[in-house]
Coordinates of C-alpha atoms in Angstrom, one line a residue:
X1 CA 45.4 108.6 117.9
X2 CA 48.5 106.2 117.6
X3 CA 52.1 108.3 117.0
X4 CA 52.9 105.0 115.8
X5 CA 52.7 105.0 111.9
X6 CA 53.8 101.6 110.8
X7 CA 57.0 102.7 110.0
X8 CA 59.9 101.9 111.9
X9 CA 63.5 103.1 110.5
X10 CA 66.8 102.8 112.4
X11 CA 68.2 105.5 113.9
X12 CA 70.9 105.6 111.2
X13 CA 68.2 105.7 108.3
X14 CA 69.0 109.1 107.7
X15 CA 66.4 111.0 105.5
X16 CA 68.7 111.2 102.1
X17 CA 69.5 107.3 102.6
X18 CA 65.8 106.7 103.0
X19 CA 65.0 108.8 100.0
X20 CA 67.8 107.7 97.5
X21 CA 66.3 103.4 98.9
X22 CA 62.8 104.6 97.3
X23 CA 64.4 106.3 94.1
X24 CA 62.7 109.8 94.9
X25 CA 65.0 111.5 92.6
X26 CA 63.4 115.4 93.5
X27 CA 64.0 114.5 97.3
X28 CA 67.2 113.3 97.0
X29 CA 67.9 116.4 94.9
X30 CA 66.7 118.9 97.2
X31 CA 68.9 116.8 100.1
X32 CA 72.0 116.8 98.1
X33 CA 71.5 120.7 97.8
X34 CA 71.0 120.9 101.2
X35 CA 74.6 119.7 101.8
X36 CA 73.4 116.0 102.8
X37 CA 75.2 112.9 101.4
X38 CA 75.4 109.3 102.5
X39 CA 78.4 108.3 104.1
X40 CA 80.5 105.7 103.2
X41 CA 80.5 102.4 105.2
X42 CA 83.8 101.7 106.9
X43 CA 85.8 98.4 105.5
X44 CA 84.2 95.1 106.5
X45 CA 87.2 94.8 108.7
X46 CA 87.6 98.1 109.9
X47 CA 89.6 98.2 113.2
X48 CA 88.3 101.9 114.5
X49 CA 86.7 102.0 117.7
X50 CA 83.4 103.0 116.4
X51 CA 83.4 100.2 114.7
X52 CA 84.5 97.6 117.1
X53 CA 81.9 99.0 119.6
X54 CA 79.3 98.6 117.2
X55 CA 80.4 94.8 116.5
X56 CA 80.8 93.9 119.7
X57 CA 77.5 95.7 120.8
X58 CA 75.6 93.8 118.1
X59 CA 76.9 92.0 115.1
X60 CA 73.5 91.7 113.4
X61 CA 72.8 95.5 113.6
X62 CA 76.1 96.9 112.6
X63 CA 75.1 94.6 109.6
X64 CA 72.0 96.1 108.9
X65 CA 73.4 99.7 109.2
X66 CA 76.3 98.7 106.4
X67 CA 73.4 97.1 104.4
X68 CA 71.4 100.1 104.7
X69 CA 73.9 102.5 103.9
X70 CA 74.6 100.3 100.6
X71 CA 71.0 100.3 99.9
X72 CA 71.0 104.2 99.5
X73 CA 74.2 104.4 97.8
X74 CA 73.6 101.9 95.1
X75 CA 70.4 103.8 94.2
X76 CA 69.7 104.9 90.9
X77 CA 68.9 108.0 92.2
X78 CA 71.9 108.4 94.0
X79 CA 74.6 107.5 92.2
X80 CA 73.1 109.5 88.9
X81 CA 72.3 112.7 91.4
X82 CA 75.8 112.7 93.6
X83 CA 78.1 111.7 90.8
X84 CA 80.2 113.0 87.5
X85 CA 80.4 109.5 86.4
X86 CA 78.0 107.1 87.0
X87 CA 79.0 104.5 85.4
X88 CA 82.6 104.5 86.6
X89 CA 80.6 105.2 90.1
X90 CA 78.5 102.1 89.4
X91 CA 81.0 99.7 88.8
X92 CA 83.1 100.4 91.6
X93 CA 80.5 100.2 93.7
X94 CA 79.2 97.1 92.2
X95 CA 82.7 95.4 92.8
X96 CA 82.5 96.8 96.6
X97 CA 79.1 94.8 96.6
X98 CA 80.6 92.0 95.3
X99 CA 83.5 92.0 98.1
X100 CA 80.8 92.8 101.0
X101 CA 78.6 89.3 99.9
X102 CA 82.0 87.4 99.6
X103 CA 83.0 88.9 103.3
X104 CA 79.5 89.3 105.2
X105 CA 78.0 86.2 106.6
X106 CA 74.5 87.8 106.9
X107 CA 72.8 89.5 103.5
X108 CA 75.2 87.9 100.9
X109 CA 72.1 87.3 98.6
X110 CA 71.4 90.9 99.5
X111 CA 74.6 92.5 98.1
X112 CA 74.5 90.0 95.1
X113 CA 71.3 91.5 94.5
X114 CA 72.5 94.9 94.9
X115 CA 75.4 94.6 92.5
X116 CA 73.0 93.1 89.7
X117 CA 71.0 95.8 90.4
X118 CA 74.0 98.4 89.2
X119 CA 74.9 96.4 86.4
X120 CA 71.1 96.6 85.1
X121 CA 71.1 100.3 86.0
X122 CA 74.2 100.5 83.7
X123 CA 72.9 99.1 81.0
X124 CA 69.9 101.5 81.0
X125 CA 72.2 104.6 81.1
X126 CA 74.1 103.1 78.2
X127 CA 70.2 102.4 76.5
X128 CA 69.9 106.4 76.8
X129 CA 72.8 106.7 74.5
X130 CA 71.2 108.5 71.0
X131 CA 74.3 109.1 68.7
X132 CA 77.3 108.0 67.6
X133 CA 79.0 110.9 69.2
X134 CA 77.7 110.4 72.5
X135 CA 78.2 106.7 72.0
X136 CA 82.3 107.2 71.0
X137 CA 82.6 109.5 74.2
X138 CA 80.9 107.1 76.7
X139 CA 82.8 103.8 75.4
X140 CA 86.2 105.3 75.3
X141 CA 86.3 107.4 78.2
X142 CA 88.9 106.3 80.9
X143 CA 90.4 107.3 84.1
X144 CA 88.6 109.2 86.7
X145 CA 85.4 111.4 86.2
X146 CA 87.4 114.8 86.1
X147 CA 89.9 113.5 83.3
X148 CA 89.5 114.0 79.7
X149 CA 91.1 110.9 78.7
X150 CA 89.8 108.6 76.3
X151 CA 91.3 104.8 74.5
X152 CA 89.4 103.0 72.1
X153 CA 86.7 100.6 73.7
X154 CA 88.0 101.8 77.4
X155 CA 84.4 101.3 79.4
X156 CA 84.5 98.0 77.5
X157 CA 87.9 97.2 79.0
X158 CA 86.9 98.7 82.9
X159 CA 83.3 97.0 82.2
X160 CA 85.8 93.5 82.1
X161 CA 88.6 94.8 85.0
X162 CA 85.4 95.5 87.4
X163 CA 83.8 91.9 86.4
X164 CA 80.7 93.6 84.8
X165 CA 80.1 90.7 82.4
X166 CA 76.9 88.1 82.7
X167 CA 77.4 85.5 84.5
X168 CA 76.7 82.3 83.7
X169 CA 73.6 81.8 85.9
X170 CA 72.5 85.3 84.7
X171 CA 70.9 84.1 81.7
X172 CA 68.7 81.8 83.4
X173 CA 65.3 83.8 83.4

C-alpha cells in the first residue's frame, strides 16, 4: 500500500494553518487551545536573515509560504476564533492583503481575492447583527479590541480609513 495519499503540503503548512484554509472551526478551536497560532509573515521587504536566505534560496517558495500563511489567517475561522475584534482584525488584515498584491509580483490576483474574501466575511458578521442595541455597539465602537470607546458611526468611518468600500468593478457580477 502507497504512504503516498495525494496530499502534498509544505513543510511550513503547519496543522492550525491547514485547518483555519479549510474553515474547520472545532479543529482550529481545539489548536488554538492547544497553544498553536499562525504566525505572522515578516514584511514583504523584510531584511532579517531568515528571510534573505529564504529569497535568495527560492523566490517562488518564500512566496508560497507568505501566501500560505495569509491563506490561514484570513480564514473565517481564524480571525473569528483567535480574535476580540474581528472586524477591526478583518480590515487590517484586508488592507495588509491589499499592500501584499500591490508589492508581490507572484499571487496579486490571489491576495485581491483574499481581501474580498474579508470584506464579504464582514459583511456577514454585520448580517448576524439582531437589535438595535447590538447594532449601536458594533457601528460606534472604535480604537482597539480592549478599549471601550465608542463615536457615532466609528466602524463606518474605519470601514472608509481601511478602503472597505465596493469598488467600482465589484458590482460587475
Amino acid at each position: 500500500m502507497s504512504s503516498d495519499s495525494g496530499l502534498h503540503f509544505s513543510e511550513e503548512t503547519t496543522p492550525i494553518i491547514l485547518a483555519a484554509q479549510k474553515n474547520m472551526f472545532k479543529v482550529v478551536q481545539l489548536l488554538l487551545d492547544r497553544g498553536e497560532f499562525i504566525h505572522i509573515p515578516h514584511k514583504y521587504n523584510c531584511q532579517c536573515t531568515e528571510c534573505l536566505n529564504r529569497v535568495k534560496f527560492d523566490h517562488l517558495r518564500a512566496a508560497k509560504i507568505r501566501l500560505n500563511s495569509y491563506k490561514g489567517l484570513a480564514s473565517e475561522a481564524y480571525i473569528s476564533l483567535s480574535s476580540k475584534d474581528p472586524i477591526l482584525r478583518a480590515f487590517t488584515l484586508s488592507k495588509e492583503l491589499r499592500h501584499m498584491a500591490d508589492m508581490q509580483k507572484f499571487f496579486k490576483k490571489d491576495y485581491n481575492e483574499l481581501a474580498a474574501r474579508l470584506s464579504s466575511f464582514v459583511v456577514l458578521l454585520l448580517d448576524q447583527i439582531q437589535t438595535q442595541e447590538e447594532l449601536e455597539l458594533i457601528v460606534n465602537k472604535v480604537g482597539k479590541s480592549e478599549d471601550e470607546l465608542y463615536e457615532q458611526f466609528g466602524r463606518l468611518k474605519l470601514a472608509l480609513r481601511y478602503g472597505e468600500k465596493k469598488r467600482r468593478n465589484d458590482f460587475s457580477d
